[in-house]
Short mmCIF file of C-alpha atoms in Angstrom, two decimals:
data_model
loop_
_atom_site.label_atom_id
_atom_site.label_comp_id
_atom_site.label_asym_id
_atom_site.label_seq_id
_atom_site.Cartn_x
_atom_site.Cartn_y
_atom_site.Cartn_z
CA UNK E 1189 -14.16 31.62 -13.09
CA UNK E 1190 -10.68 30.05 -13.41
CA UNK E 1191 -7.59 31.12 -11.97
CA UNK E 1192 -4.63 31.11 -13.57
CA UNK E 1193 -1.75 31.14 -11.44
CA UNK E 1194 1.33 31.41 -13.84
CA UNK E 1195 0.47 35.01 -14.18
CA UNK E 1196 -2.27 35.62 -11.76
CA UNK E 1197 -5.61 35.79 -14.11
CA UNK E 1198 -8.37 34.18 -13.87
CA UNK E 1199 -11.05 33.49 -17.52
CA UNK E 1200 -14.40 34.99 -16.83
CA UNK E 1201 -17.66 33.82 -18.84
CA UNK E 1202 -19.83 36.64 -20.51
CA UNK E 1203 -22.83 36.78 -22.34
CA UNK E 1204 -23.40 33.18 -20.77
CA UNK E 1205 -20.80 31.61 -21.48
CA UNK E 1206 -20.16 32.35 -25.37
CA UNK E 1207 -17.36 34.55 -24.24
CA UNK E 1208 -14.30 33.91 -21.94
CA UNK E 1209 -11.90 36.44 -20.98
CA UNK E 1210 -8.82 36.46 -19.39
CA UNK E 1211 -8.10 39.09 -17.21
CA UNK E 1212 -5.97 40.67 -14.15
CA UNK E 1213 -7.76 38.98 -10.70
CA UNK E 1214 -6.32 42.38 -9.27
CA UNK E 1215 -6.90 45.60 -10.38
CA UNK E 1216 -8.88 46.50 -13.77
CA UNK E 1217 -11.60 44.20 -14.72
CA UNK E 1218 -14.20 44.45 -17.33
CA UNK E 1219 -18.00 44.63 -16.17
CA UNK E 1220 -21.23 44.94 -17.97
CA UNK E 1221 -20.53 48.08 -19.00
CA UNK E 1222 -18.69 46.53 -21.75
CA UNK E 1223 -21.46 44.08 -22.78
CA UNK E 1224 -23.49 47.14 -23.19
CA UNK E 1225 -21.36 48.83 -25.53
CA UNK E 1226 -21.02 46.38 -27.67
CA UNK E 1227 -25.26 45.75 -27.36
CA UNK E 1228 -25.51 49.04 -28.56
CA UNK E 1229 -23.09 49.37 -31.65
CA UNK E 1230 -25.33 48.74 -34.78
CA UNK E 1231 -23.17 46.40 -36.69
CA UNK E 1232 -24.08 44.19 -39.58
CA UNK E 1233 -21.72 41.29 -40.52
CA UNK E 1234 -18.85 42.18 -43.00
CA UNK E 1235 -18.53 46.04 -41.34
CA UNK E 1236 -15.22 46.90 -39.96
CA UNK E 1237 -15.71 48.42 -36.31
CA UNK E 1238 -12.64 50.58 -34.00
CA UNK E 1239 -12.82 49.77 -30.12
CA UNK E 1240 -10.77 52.61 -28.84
CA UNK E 1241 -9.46 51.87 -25.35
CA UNK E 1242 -9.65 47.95 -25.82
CA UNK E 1243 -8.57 46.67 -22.22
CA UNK E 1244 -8.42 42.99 -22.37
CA UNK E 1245 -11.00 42.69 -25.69
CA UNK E 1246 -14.39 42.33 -23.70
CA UNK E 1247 -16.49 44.75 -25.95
CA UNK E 1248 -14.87 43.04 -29.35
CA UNK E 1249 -15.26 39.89 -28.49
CA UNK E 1250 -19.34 40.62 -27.13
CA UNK E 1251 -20.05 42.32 -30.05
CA UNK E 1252 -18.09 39.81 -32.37
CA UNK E 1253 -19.92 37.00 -30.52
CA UNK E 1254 -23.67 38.85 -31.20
CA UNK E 1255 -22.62 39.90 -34.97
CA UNK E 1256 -20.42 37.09 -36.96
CA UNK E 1257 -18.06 38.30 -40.24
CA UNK E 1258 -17.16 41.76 -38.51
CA UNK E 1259 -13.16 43.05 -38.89
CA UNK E 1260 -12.28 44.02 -35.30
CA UNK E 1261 -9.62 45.81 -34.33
CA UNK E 1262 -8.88 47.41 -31.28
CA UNK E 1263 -6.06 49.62 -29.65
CA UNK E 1264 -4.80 49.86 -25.82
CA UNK E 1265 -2.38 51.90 -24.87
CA UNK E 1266 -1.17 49.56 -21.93
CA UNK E 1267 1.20 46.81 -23.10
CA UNK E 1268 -0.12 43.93 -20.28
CA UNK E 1269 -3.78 44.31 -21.61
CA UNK E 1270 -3.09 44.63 -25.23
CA UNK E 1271 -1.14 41.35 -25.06
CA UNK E 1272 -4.43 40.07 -22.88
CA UNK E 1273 -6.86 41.15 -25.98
CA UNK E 1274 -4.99 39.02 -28.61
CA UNK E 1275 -4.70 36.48 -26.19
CA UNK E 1276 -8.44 36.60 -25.66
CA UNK E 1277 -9.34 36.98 -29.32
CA UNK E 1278 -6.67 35.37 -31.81
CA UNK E 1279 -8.60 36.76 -34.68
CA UNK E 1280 -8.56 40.26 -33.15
CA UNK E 1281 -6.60 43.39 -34.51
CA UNK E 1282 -4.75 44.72 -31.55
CA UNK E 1283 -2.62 47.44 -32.00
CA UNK E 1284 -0.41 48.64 -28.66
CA UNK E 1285 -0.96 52.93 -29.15
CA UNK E 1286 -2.29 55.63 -27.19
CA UNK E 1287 -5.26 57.35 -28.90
CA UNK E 1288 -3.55 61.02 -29.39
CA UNK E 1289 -0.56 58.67 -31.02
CA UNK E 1290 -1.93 56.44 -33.73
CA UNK E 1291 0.34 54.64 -36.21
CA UNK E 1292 -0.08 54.48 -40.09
CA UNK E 1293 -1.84 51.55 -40.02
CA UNK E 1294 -4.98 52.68 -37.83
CA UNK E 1295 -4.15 56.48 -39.50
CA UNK E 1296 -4.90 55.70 -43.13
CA UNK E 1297 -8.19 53.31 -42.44
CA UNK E 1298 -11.55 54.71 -41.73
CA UNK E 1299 -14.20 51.84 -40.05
CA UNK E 1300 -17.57 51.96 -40.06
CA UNK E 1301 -18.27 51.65 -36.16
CA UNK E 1302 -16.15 52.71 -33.38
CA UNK E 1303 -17.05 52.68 -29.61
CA UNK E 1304 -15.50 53.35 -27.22
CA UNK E 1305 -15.66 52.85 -22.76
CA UNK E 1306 -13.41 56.64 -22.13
CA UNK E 1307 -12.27 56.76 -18.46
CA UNK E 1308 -15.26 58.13 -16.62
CA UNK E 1309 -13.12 60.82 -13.91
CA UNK E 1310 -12.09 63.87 -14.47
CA UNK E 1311 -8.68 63.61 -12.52
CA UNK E 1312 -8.85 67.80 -12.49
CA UNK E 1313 -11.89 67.18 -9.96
CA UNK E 1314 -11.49 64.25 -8.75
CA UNK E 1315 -9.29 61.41 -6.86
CA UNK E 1316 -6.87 58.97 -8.10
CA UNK E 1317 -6.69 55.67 -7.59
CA UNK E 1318 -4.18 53.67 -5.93
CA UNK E 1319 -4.73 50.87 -8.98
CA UNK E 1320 -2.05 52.09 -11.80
CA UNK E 1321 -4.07 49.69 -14.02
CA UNK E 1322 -7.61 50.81 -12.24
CA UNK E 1323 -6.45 54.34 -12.65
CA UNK E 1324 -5.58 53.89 -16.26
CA UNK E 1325 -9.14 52.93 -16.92
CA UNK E 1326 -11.23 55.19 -15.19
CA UNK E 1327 -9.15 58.23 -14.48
CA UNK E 1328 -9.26 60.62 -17.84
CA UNK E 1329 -5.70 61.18 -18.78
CA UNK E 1330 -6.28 62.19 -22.59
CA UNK E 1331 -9.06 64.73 -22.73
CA UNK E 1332 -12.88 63.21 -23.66
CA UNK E 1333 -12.83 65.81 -26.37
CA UNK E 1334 -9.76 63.95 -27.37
CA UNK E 1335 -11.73 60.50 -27.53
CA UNK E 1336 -14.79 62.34 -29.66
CA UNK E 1337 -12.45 63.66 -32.00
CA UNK E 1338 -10.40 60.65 -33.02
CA UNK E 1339 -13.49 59.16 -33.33
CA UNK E 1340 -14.90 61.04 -36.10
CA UNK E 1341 -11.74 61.28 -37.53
CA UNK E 1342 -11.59 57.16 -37.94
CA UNK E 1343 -15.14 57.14 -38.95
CA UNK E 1344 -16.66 56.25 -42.73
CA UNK E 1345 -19.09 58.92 -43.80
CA UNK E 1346 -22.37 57.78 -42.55
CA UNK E 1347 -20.35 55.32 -39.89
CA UNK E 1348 -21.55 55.41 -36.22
CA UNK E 1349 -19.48 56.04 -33.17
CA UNK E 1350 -20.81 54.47 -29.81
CA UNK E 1351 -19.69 55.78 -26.19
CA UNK E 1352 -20.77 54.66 -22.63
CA UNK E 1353 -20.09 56.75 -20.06
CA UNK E 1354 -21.49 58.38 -16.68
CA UNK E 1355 -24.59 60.69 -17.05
CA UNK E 1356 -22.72 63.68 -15.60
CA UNK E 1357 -20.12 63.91 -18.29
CA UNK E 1358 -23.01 63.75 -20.67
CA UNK E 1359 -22.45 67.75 -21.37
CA UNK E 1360 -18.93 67.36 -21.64
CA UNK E 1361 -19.45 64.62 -24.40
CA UNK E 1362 -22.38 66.87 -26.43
CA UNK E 1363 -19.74 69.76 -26.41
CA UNK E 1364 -17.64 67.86 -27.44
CA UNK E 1365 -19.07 66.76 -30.70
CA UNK E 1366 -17.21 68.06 -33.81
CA UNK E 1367 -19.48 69.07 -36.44
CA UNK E 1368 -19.57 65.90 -38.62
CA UNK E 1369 -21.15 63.78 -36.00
CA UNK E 1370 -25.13 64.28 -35.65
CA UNK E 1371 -27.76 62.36 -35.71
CA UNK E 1372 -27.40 61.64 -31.75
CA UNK E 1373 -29.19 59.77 -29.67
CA UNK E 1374 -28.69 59.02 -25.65
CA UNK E 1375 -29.74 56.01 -23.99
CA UNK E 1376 -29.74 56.76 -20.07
CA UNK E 1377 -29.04 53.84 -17.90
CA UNK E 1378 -30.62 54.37 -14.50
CA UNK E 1379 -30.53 51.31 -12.07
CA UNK E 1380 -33.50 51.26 -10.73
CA UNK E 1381 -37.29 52.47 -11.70
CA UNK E 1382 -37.53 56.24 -9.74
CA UNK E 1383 -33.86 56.61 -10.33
CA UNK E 1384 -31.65 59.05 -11.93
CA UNK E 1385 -29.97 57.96 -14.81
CA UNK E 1386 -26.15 57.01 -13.50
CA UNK E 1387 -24.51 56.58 -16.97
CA UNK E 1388 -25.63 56.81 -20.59
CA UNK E 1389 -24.97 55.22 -24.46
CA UNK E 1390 -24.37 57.78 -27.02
CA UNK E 1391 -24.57 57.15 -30.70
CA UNK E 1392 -23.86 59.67 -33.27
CA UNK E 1393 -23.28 59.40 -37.30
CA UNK E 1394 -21.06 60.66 -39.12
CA UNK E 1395 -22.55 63.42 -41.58
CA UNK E 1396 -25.97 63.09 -40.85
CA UNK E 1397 -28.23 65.69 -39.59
CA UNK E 1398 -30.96 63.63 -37.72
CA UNK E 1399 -33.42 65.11 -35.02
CA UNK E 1400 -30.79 64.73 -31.33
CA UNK E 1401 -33.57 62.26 -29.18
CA UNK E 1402 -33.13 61.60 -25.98
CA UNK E 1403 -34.88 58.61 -24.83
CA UNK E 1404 -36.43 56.48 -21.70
CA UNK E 1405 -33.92 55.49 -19.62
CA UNK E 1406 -33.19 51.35 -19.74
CA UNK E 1407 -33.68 50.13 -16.11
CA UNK E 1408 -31.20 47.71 -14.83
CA UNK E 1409 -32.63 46.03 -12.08
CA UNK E 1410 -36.41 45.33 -10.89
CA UNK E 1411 -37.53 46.09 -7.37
CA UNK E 1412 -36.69 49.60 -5.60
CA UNK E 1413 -33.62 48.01 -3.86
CA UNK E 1414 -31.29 45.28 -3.53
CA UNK E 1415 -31.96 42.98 -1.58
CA UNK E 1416 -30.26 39.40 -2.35
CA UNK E 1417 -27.17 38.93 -3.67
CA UNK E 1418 -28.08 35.22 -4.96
CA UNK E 1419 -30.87 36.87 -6.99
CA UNK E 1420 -30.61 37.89 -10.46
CA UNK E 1421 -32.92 40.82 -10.46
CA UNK E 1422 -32.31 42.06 -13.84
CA UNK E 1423 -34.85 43.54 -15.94
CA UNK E 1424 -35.86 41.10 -18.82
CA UNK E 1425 -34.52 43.67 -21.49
CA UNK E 1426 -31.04 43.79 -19.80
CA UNK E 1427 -31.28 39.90 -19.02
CA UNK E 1428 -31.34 39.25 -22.61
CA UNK E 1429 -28.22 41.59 -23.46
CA UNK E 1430 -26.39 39.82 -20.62
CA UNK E 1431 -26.97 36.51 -21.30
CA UNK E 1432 -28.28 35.97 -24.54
CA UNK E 1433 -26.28 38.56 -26.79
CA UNK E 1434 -29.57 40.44 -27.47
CA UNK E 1435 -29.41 43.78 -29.35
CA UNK E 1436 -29.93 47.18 -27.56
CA UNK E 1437 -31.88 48.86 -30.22
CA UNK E 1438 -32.34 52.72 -30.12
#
């Protein structure tokens, strides 16, 4: 990690090294929740892909590090990490909007991925934060509904929209589905074996009618507990996603 002290960031490596991002040392930071996103978005080189809710770039630039040729673009709503995405990525689209507010340019273009990280809270039942820029990220200002929308609005027919986010707002996200996205599948994410699922990948496709699976939940970590913070206790599966750029297939 590097600090940079002209404006107080500091460049973190992901993916083991074949991505560096620059990013706030206070506040909002971007954790593997990204890399898994962008594991999970079935992209083949020379497809266009839509990261609503970019932050600083980290699921672009992971999934534009596992899958070369791709058009990324992404837009972010806050002006300080927009500017922190093109830094990150020079070949990056970046486009300053909030979601409910598109311009022309993102209005007339269907892609033919788009995932998306939506704030996990519900601020009408929950806390919060003190972070503006933490807040921003996790506390749900635009409706999920909102986010689900867009998304098949902006999608190619047979294109593929990708979500992470927490296992309870799982409902929220299936009700959410307009009729032109099907074909789902859920990927629960528990942390531990024995554990309930604490967040979950969605996938859907854009006018297809698949069978809805839900499957086996990826495990995070081996072991029942932590116990060493010097230890890298990863299962081998999310190892490979971490550091090698591997593929979550589902």
């Amino acid at each position: 990690m590097i600090k940079d002290a002209r404006d107080d960031l500091t460049q973190d490596a992901y993916l083991g090294g074949k991505v560096k991002l620059w990013q706030p040392r206070k506040g909002y930071r971007a954790g593997i929740d990204a890399v898994l996103l962008a594991a999970a978005v079935p992209a083949s080189t020379g497809q266009s892909v839509l990261d609503l809710g970019c932050g600083a770039g980290a699921a672009m630039l992971c999934l534009g590090a596992r899958v070369p040729g791709l058009t990324l673009t992404g837009v972010e709503r806050d002006a300080a990490y927009a500017s922190l995405a093109a830094r990150n990525g020079p070949a990056l689209e970046v486009v300053e909007a909030d979601i409910n507010d598109l311009p022309l340019s993102i209005r007339e273009r269907q892609f033919d991925h788009l995932m998306a990280n939506p704030p996990y809270f519900d601020r009408a039942a929950s806390r919060p934060s003190a972070d503006s820029a933490r807040e921003a990220a996790h506390g749900a200002q635009t409706p999920l509904a909102d986010w689900v929308r867009i998304a098949g609005k902006r999608l190619k027919p047979n294109g593929c929209a990708t979500f992470i986010h927490r296992a309870e707002r799982l409902p929220d996200l299936l009700r959410a589905m307009p009729k032109d996205l099907g074909s789902i599948a859920v990927l629960p994410l528990a942390a531990r074996h024995g554990r309930a699922a604490d967040r979950v990948i969605l996938r859907a496709f854009k006018n297809r009618r698949g069978q809805f699976r839900l499957l086996a939940p990826l495990v995070m970590h081996e072991g029942a507990a932590h116990l060493d913070d010097a230890v890298d206790d990863y299962t081998p599966m999310v190892r490979s996603v971490l550091r090698d750029a591997a593929a979550l297939e589902f």
